Each structure stands twice: as structure tokens, then as C-alpha cells.
CSV table of C-alpha atoms in Angstrom, one decimal:
chain,number,residue,atom,x,y,z
A,1,MET,CA,-10.9,7.7,16.6
A,2,TYR,CA,-8.7,7.9,13.5
A,3,SER,CA,-9.1,7.1,9.7
A,4,GLY,CA,-6.0,7.0,7.4
A,5,VAL,CA,-6.4,8.4,3.8
A,6,SER,CA,-5.0,6.4,1.0
A,7,ALA,CA,-3.3,8.9,-1.0
A,8,GLY,CA,-3.1,6.5,-3.9
A,9,THR,CA,-6.4,4.8,-4.4
A,10,GLU,CA,-8.7,7.6,-2.7
A,11,LEU,CA,-6.8,10.3,-5.0
A,12,THR,CA,-7.8,8.3,-8.1
A,13,ALA,CA,-11.5,8.8,-7.0
A,14,TYR,CA,-10.9,12.4,-6.1
A,15,ARG,CA,-9.5,13.0,-9.5
A,16,GLY,CA,-12.0,10.8,-11.4
A,17,THR,CA,-9.4,8.5,-13.0
A,18,ASN,CA,-10.5,5.3,-10.8
A,19,PRO,CA,-11.8,2.7,-13.5
A,20,TYR,CA,-14.8,1.9,-11.2
A,21,LEU,CA,-16.1,5.4,-12.0
A,22,ASN,CA,-15.7,4.8,-15.8
A,23,HIS,CA,-16.5,1.0,-16.1
A,24,LYS,CA,-18.7,-1.5,-14.7
A,25,TRP,CA,-16.8,-4.3,-12.9
A,26,ASP,CA,-18.4,-7.6,-13.5
A,27,THR,CA,-17.8,-9.8,-10.5
A,28,GLU,CA,-18.6,-12.9,-12.1
A,29,GLN,CA,-16.4,-12.6,-15.3
A,30,ARG,CA,-13.8,-10.6,-13.5
A,31,LEU,CA,-13.8,-8.1,-16.4
A,32,PHE,CA,-14.4,-4.3,-16.7
A,33,LEU,CA,-17.3,-3.7,-19.0
A,34,ASP,CA,-19.0,-0.6,-20.5
A,35,GLY,CA,-21.0,1.2,-17.7
A,36,GLN,CA,-20.2,2.4,-14.3
A,37,THR,CA,-19.6,0.7,-10.8
A,38,HIS,CA,-19.5,3.7,-8.6
A,39,ALA,CA,-20.9,7.2,-9.2
A,40,TYR,CA,-20.8,10.4,-7.1
A,41,PRO,CA,-21.2,11.1,-4.3
A,42,LEU,CA,-18.9,8.3,-3.3
A,43,THR,CA,-19.7,6.8,0.1
A,44,GLY,CA,-17.9,4.1,2.3
A,45,TRP,CA,-14.4,5.2,1.1
A,46,GLY,CA,-11.6,4.7,3.5
A,47,TYR,CA,-9.9,1.5,4.8
A,48,GLN,CA,-7.6,2.4,7.6
A,49,GLU,CA,-9.6,2.9,10.6
A,50,VAL,CA,-9.0,2.5,14.5
A,51,GLY,CA,-11.6,3.2,17.1
A,52,GLU,CA,-13.1,2.0,20.4
A,53,VAL,CA,-16.0,-0.6,20.9
A,54,VAL,CA,-18.7,1.2,22.7
A,55,GLU,CA,-21.5,-1.2,22.5
A,56,ALA,CA,-22.1,-4.9,21.5
A,57,ALA,CA,-24.9,-7.2,21.3
A,58,PRO,CA,-25.7,-9.3,24.4
A,59,ASP,CA,-24.3,-12.5,22.7
A,60,VAL,CA,-21.0,-10.9,21.6
A,61,ALA,CA,-18.0,-11.2,23.9
A,62,ASP,CA,-15.3,-10.8,21.5
A,63,PRO,CA,-14.2,-8.2,21.1
A,64,PRO,CA,-15.2,-6.8,24.4
A,65,VAL,CA,-16.6,-3.4,25.0
A,66,GLY,CA,-14.0,-0.8,25.6
A,67,SER,CA,-11.6,-2.4,23.2
A,68,LEU,CA,-9.4,-0.4,20.9
A,69,VAL,CA,-9.7,-2.1,17.5
A,70,TRP,CA,-8.4,-1.6,14.1
A,71,GLY,CA,-10.5,-2.4,11.0
A,72,ILE,CA,-12.4,-1.1,7.8
A,73,TRP,CA,-15.6,0.8,8.2
A,74,GLY,CA,-14.8,4.1,6.1
A,75,HIS,CA,-14.2,7.7,7.0
A,76,ARG,CA,-17.1,8.0,9.7
A,77,ALA,CA,-17.3,8.6,13.4
A,78,GLU,CA,-19.6,5.6,14.1
A,79,ALA,CA,-20.3,2.3,12.4
A,80,VAL,CA,-22.2,-1.0,13.3
A,81,LEU,CA,-20.1,-4.0,12.2
A,82,PRO,CA,-20.5,-7.8,12.5
A,83,ALA,CA,-18.7,-8.8,15.5
A,84,HIS,CA,-16.6,-11.4,13.7
A,85,LYS,CA,-15.0,-8.6,11.4
A,86,LEU,CA,-13.2,-7.4,14.4
A,87,VAL,CA,-12.1,-10.7,16.2
A,88,GLY,CA,-8.3,-10.6,16.5
A,89,HIS,CA,-8.2,-6.9,15.9
A,90,VAL,CA,-7.8,-5.8,19.4
A,91,MET,CA,-4.9,-3.4,20.0
A,92,PRO,CA,-2.7,-4.6,23.1
A,93,PRO,CA,-2.4,-2.6,26.2
A,94,GLY,CA,-0.3,0.4,25.7
A,95,ALA,CA,-0.2,0.4,21.9
A,96,ALA,CA,-0.6,3.8,20.3
A,97,PRO,CA,-4.0,4.1,18.8
A,98,LEU,CA,-2.7,5.8,15.5
A,99,SER,CA,-0.7,2.7,14.7
A,100,GLY,CA,-3.8,1.0,14.0
A,101,VAL,CA,-4.5,2.8,10.8
A,102,PHE,CA,-1.7,1.0,9.1
A,103,ALA,CA,-3.1,-2.5,9.3
A,104,ARG,CA,-4.5,-2.4,5.7
A,105,VAL,CA,-1.7,-0.6,4.0
A,106,GLY,CA,0.8,-2.8,5.8
A,107,ALA,CA,-0.9,-5.9,4.5
A,108,ILE,CA,-0.7,-4.4,1.0
A,109,ALA,CA,3.1,-4.1,1.4
A,110,LEU,CA,3.4,-7.5,2.9
A,111,ASN,CA,1.4,-8.9,0.1
A,112,ALA,CA,3.9,-7.4,-2.4
A,113,VAL,CA,6.8,-8.8,-0.7
A,114,HIS,CA,5.2,-12.2,-0.6
A,115,ALA,CA,4.7,-12.0,-4.3
A,116,ALA,CA,8.3,-11.1,-4.7
A,117,ASP,CA,9.3,-14.5,-3.4
A,118,ILE,CA,12.2,-13.0,-1.6
A,119,HIS,CA,15.1,-15.3,-0.5
A,120,PHE,CA,17.8,-14.4,2.0
A,121,GLY,CA,20.6,-12.4,0.3
A,122,ASP,CA,18.4,-11.4,-2.8
A,123,GLN,CA,19.0,-7.7,-4.1
A,124,VAL,CA,15.6,-6.2,-4.3
A,125,ALA,CA,14.9,-2.7,-5.8
A,126,ILE,CA,11.8,-1.1,-4.5
A,127,PHE,CA,10.4,1.8,-6.6
A,128,GLY,CA,8.2,4.3,-4.8
A,129,GLN,CA,8.8,5.2,-1.2
A,130,GLY,CA,5.4,6.5,-0.1
A,131,VAL,CA,3.9,4.7,2.8
A,132,ILE,CA,3.4,1.4,1.2
A,133,GLY,CA,6.8,1.5,-0.4
A,134,LEU,CA,8.6,2.4,2.8
A,135,LEU,CA,6.6,-0.6,4.6
A,136,ALA,CA,7.7,-2.8,1.8
A,137,THR,CA,11.2,-1.8,2.2
A,138,ARG,CA,11.3,-2.6,5.9
A,139,LEU,CA,9.4,-6.0,5.4
A,140,ALA,CA,11.9,-7.0,2.5
A,141,VAL,CA,14.8,-6.1,4.9
A,142,LEU,CA,13.3,-8.3,7.7
A,143,SER,CA,12.9,-11.1,5.0
A,144,GLY,CA,16.6,-11.0,4.4
A,145,ALA,CA,16.9,-8.8,1.2
A,146,ARG,CA,19.4,-6.2,0.5
A,147,VAL,CA,17.2,-3.4,-0.6
A,148,VAL,CA,17.8,-0.4,-3.0
A,149,ALA,CA,15.1,2.1,-2.5
A,150,ALA,CA,14.1,4.5,-5.4
A,151,ASP,CA,12.1,7.6,-5.2
A,152,ALA,CA,12.2,11.4,-6.2
A,153,ILE,CA,11.8,12.9,-2.8
A,154,PRO,CA,15.0,13.2,-0.5
A,155,ALA,CA,12.9,13.0,2.8
A,156,ARG,CA,11.4,9.7,1.7
A,157,LEU,CA,14.7,8.3,0.7
A,158,GLU,CA,16.0,9.3,4.2
A,159,LEU,CA,13.3,7.4,5.8
A,160,ALA,CA,14.2,4.4,3.5
A,161,ARG,CA,17.5,4.3,4.8
A,162,ARG,CA,16.3,4.5,8.4
A,163,TYR,CA,13.9,1.5,7.5
A,164,GLY,CA,17.1,-0.4,6.5
A,165,ALA,CA,17.7,0.2,2.8
A,166,ALA,CA,21.3,-0.4,1.9
A,167,GLU,CA,21.2,2.1,-0.7
A,168,THR,CA,19.0,4.7,-2.3
A,169,VAL,CA,18.5,6.1,-5.7
A,170,ASP,CA,17.2,9.5,-6.5
A,171,VAL,CA,15.0,8.8,-9.8
A,172,GLN,CA,15.7,12.4,-11.0
A,173,ALA,CA,19.5,11.7,-11.2
A,174,GLY,CA,19.2,9.5,-14.2
A,175,SER,CA,18.3,6.1,-15.2
A,176,VAL,CA,17.6,3.9,-12.1
A,177,ALA,CA,18.3,0.7,-14.2
A,178,GLU,CA,21.7,1.9,-15.3
A,179,LEU,CA,22.6,3.2,-11.9
A,180,ILE,CA,21.6,-0.1,-10.1
A,181,ARG,CA,23.3,-2.3,-12.7
A,182,LYS,CA,26.5,-0.5,-12.2
A,183,ARG,CA,26.3,-1.0,-8.4
A,184,ILE,CA,25.1,-4.5,-8.2
A,185,GLU,CA,24.7,-5.8,-11.7
A,186,GLY,CA,21.0,-5.7,-11.6
A,187,ALA,CA,18.3,-6.8,-9.0
A,188,ASP,CA,17.0,-10.2,-8.5
A,189,THR,CA,13.6,-8.8,-8.0
A,190,ALA,CA,11.9,-5.3,-8.2
A,191,ILE,CA,8.8,-4.3,-6.5
A,192,GLU,CA,7.0,-1.3,-8.2
A,193,LEU,CA,4.9,0.8,-6.0
A,194,SER,CA,4.9,4.3,-7.5
A,195,GLY,CA,1.9,3.6,-9.7
A,196,SER,CA,3.7,5.1,-12.7
A,197,HIS,CA,4.1,3.3,-16.0
A,198,HIS,CA,7.5,5.0,-16.4
A,199,GLY,CA,8.5,3.5,-13.0
A,200,LEU,CA,7.3,0.1,-14.1
A,201,HIS,CA,9.2,0.1,-17.2
A,202,GLU,CA,12.3,1.2,-15.3
A,203,ALA,CA,11.5,-1.7,-12.7
A,204,ILE,CA,11.7,-4.2,-15.8
A,205,ARG,CA,15.0,-2.6,-16.9
A,206,THR,CA,16.4,-3.1,-13.5
A,207,VAL,CA,16.1,-6.8,-13.0
A,208,ARG,CA,18.6,-9.5,-14.1
A,209,LYS,CA,17.7,-11.8,-17.1
A,210,GLY,CA,14.8,-13.9,-15.7
A,211,GLY,CA,14.1,-11.6,-12.8
A,212,ARG,CA,11.0,-10.9,-11.4
A,213,VAL,CA,8.9,-7.6,-11.2
A,214,VAL,CA,6.0,-7.1,-8.8
A,215,ALA,CA,3.6,-4.6,-10.1
A,216,ALA,CA,1.8,-3.4,-7.0
A,217,GLY,CA,1.0,0.2,-7.9
A,218,PHE,CA,-2.4,1.1,-8.9
A,219,TYR,CA,-1.8,2.2,-12.6
A,220,GLN,CA,-4.1,4.8,-14.3
A,221,GLY,CA,-5.1,5.1,-17.7
A,222,ASP,CA,-2.9,3.9,-20.7
A,223,GLY,CA,0.5,2.4,-20.2
A,224,ILE,CA,2.4,5.4,-21.7
A,225,GLY,CA,6.1,4.9,-21.2
A,226,LEU,CA,5.8,1.0,-20.8
A,227,ARG,CA,7.7,-0.4,-23.7
A,228,LEU,CA,7.2,-4.1,-23.5
A,229,GLY,CA,9.3,-5.0,-26.6
A,230,GLU,CA,12.4,-4.0,-25.0
A,231,GLU,CA,13.9,-5.5,-21.8
A,232,PHE,CA,10.7,-7.0,-20.9
A,233,HIS,CA,10.9,-9.3,-23.9
A,234,HIS,CA,14.7,-9.7,-24.2
A,235,ASN,CA,15.4,-10.5,-20.7
A,236,GLN,CA,12.4,-12.8,-20.1
A,237,VAL,CA,11.3,-10.9,-17.2
A,238,GLN,CA,8.6,-12.3,-15.1
A,239,LEU,CA,5.8,-9.6,-14.4
A,240,VAL,CA,3.5,-10.3,-11.4
A,241,SER,CA,0.5,-8.2,-10.2
A,242,SER,CA,0.0,-7.9,-6.6
A,243,GLN,CA,-3.5,-6.5,-5.4
A,244,ILE,CA,-4.9,-6.7,-1.9
A,245,GLY,CA,-8.0,-8.4,-3.1
A,246,GLY,CA,-6.2,-11.7,-2.7
A,247,VAL,CA,-2.9,-13.2,-2.0
A,248,ALA,CA,-0.3,-14.6,-4.3
A,249,SER,CA,-1.9,-17.8,-6.0
A,250,TRP,CA,1.0,-20.3,-4.5
A,251,LEU,CA,0.3,-19.1,-1.1
A,252,ALA,CA,-3.5,-19.1,-1.1
A,253,HIS,CA,-3.6,-22.5,0.6
A,254,ARG,CA,-1.7,-20.9,3.6
A,255,TRP,CA,-2.4,-17.3,3.6
A,256,ASP,CA,-5.4,-14.9,3.3
A,257,VAL,CA,-5.7,-11.1,3.5
A,258,GLU,CA,-6.8,-11.3,7.1
A,259,ARG,CA,-3.6,-13.2,8.0
A,260,LEU,CA,-1.6,-10.6,6.3
A,261,GLN,CA,-3.2,-7.9,8.2
A,262,ARG,CA,-2.8,-9.5,11.5
A,263,THR,CA,0.7,-10.5,10.8
A,264,PHE,CA,1.8,-6.9,9.9
A,265,MET,CA,0.1,-5.5,13.1
A,266,GLU,CA,2.0,-8.1,15.1
A,267,THR,CA,5.3,-6.8,13.6
A,268,VAL,CA,4.2,-3.2,14.6
A,269,HIS,CA,3.5,-4.4,18.1
A,270,ARG,CA,6.7,-6.1,18.6
A,271,GLY,CA,8.5,-3.0,17.5
A,272,ASP,CA,9.9,-4.6,14.4
A,273,VAL,CA,8.3,-1.8,12.1
A,274,GLU,CA,8.0,1.7,13.3
A,275,VAL,CA,5.3,3.5,11.8
A,276,ASP,CA,5.2,6.9,13.8
A,277,ASP,CA,7.5,8.8,11.4
A,278,LEU,CA,5.1,7.9,8.4
A,279,ILE,CA,2.3,10.1,9.9
A,280,SER,CA,2.7,13.7,8.3
A,281,HIS,CA,-0.8,15.2,9.1
A,282,VAL,CA,-3.5,14.6,11.6
A,283,VAL,CA,-6.6,16.8,10.7
A,284,PRO,CA,-10.1,17.1,11.9
A,285,VAL,CA,-12.4,15.2,9.8
A,286,ASP,CA,-14.5,18.4,9.2
A,287,ASP,CA,-11.4,19.6,7.2
A,288,ALA,CA,-11.5,16.8,4.9
A,289,ALA,CA,-12.2,19.0,1.7
A,290,ASP,CA,-8.9,21.0,2.5
A,291,ALA,CA,-7.0,17.8,3.3
A,292,PHE,CA,-7.9,16.1,-0.2
A,293,ASP,CA,-6.9,19.5,-2.0
A,294,LEU,CA,-3.7,19.3,0.0
A,295,ILE,CA,-3.0,15.7,-1.1
A,296,ASP,CA,-4.1,16.5,-4.9
A,297,LYS,CA,-2.0,19.7,-5.3
A,298,HIS,CA,0.9,19.1,-2.9
A,299,GLN,CA,1.2,15.1,-2.8
A,300,SER,CA,5.0,15.3,-2.3
A,301,GLU,CA,4.3,17.0,0.9
A,302,VAL,CA,2.0,14.4,2.5
A,303,LEU,CA,2.9,10.9,3.4
A,304,GLN,CA,0.2,9.5,5.7
A,305,LEU,CA,-2.6,11.9,6.4
A,306,VAL,CA,-5.0,10.8,9.0
A,307,PHE,CA,-8.4,12.1,10.1
A,308,THR,CA,-9.4,12.4,13.5
A,309,PHE,CA,-13.0,12.3,14.8
A,310,GLU,CA,-12.7,13.8,18.3
A,311,GLU,CA,-14.1,17.3,17.3
A,312,SER,CA,-16.3,16.3,14.3
A,313,GLN,CA,-19.9,17.6,14.2
């Protein structure tokens, strides 16, 4: 029925900056080596799907035919999946189908919040208020944090306030670190989701001595603007990477990615996280070329773009 576009990861493929296009990812050594992992034309991209189960093998009872399910099968109208991949992914009666496209990005946001190790009353700065940043803001608030949200787009800062951010900072107004330190003497933790090395450097400057920065953005190219000999070194800042390929190591005995996804969707179905306002565009999949051009050239105008397959040919 619907497939959401990841404006971060998929745009790196569209622009040709994704490391998979320029290096070979060795799964055994977990190193990028000389070579190429993926080449054009790319297939199977997309990881924010929701659809209806229309057929199942005779021995499959869960999920039942007719179920509305969320999952990952790429930007395509039909797919054949192992049944176990959809167990626990059934949308409850009355749930808005479009909300199903947020399971994966919601899990990414929750993973970053877990990596931040937030405690009740912590001052948390969240850099980047795109879809994942806004969801992280809401989840951090639900975790008991007092959140300061930073972005350059006024409409996104307004959404951050509606999601519970106590304060917002326009990154174009000056040094975010200096502004936040004047207000709250520095953040206990910062979550960086803009994907900018400049944003990561400013997040490092923002936290108190011994504070933690969760680098959850998908950074491209060289780290221009990231100066690790400054506040990072002198303030003994903890820098933690968060990526949806796995959970924080100290939680791996209790959590996995599947649990992250289900937990996030449960918060949506309970009404603790509203996702309707995150959808800025719903377009036929036949217009995908124009949609990616829009995201590429006018990224600030797009929050969550979703393909619909109702009229695809």
C-alpha cells in the first residue's frame, strides 16, 4: 500500500555518496575495503513499508490473510516474504495504514535514545529535527529528559515543541553550544541526527565535561569541520555510534532490532507518539523520479515522503 522514502540513506545512494557504492563492505572483517558493494541500477532499496497480506502458504496461520502489516520489502507493489518476518507486525483494527511506514525509522530513533542512556531529569540536546530527530525528541521526552531541539528550519522547530521539546534553537542564530550553555550550563547528553560533521562538532561542544554524544547521523565523506583536538579532547567527551544494524552493546542481552521496532509501533498505537504530522508528501510510485528530484533539490521542503501503489502500473 505505502512505502516511505528515507531522505537520509536513500539520498546518499541517489547522489552517489553512499560508501557501499565506492567500497566493498567485508562482512567477516567488518571493514570497508577497495571495491564496490552495490552498483547501479540499485534494487531492493526502501525499508518503510506497509501492505496487506493477500496470499499465504497452507501451513501459515500468522499473520492471517487480510492482515495489514508493516515490514521491510522495498519500494515495490508486491513481495513474497518468509512468514516469520511478519509475525508481530500486524496493525491493530482501526490503525491508520500510513502509520506503518514509521516502524523502522522509529526504531532508529529509539536505538539512539537507548544509546544516550537517558536518566530522568537529564538535559538532552538533539541536533537535527528531521523525521528521526523529531521521533528521538518525542522518545527522549517520554524517557524523562528535558530536551533542547536544534535545527535550521522553523517549521521543524515548531513540530519539536509540539513533540515536547522544552526549548528550541535555530542553528543559524549562532553557536548552539554557546546558546545552550548560557541557558542550562551544557547538556548531559547530545544526540546528533543531522548527519553533518559540523553538527557533530557542535554537539560535542554542547555537552558538559564527561558528557555523552550519540552520533546517529549517516555522515558522508571526510569529517570536515570535526575538530577532535578541541572540546572532545579537553572535556573528555564520550562519543558513541548508534546504527540500526544492532543495539547498544550493553543492552544486547535484552534488546534487539525487532524489539525496538515493535516497541515503537506500540507507542504509536497507544497514541504516545503522533506520526500524522510527519508526512509531508504522498505521491504515486510512478512519480518516483520526480519525488527523488524534489528531495535532492528541495530537502528542506520534505519531511516524510511516502509512495502509494494504488495506481502504479
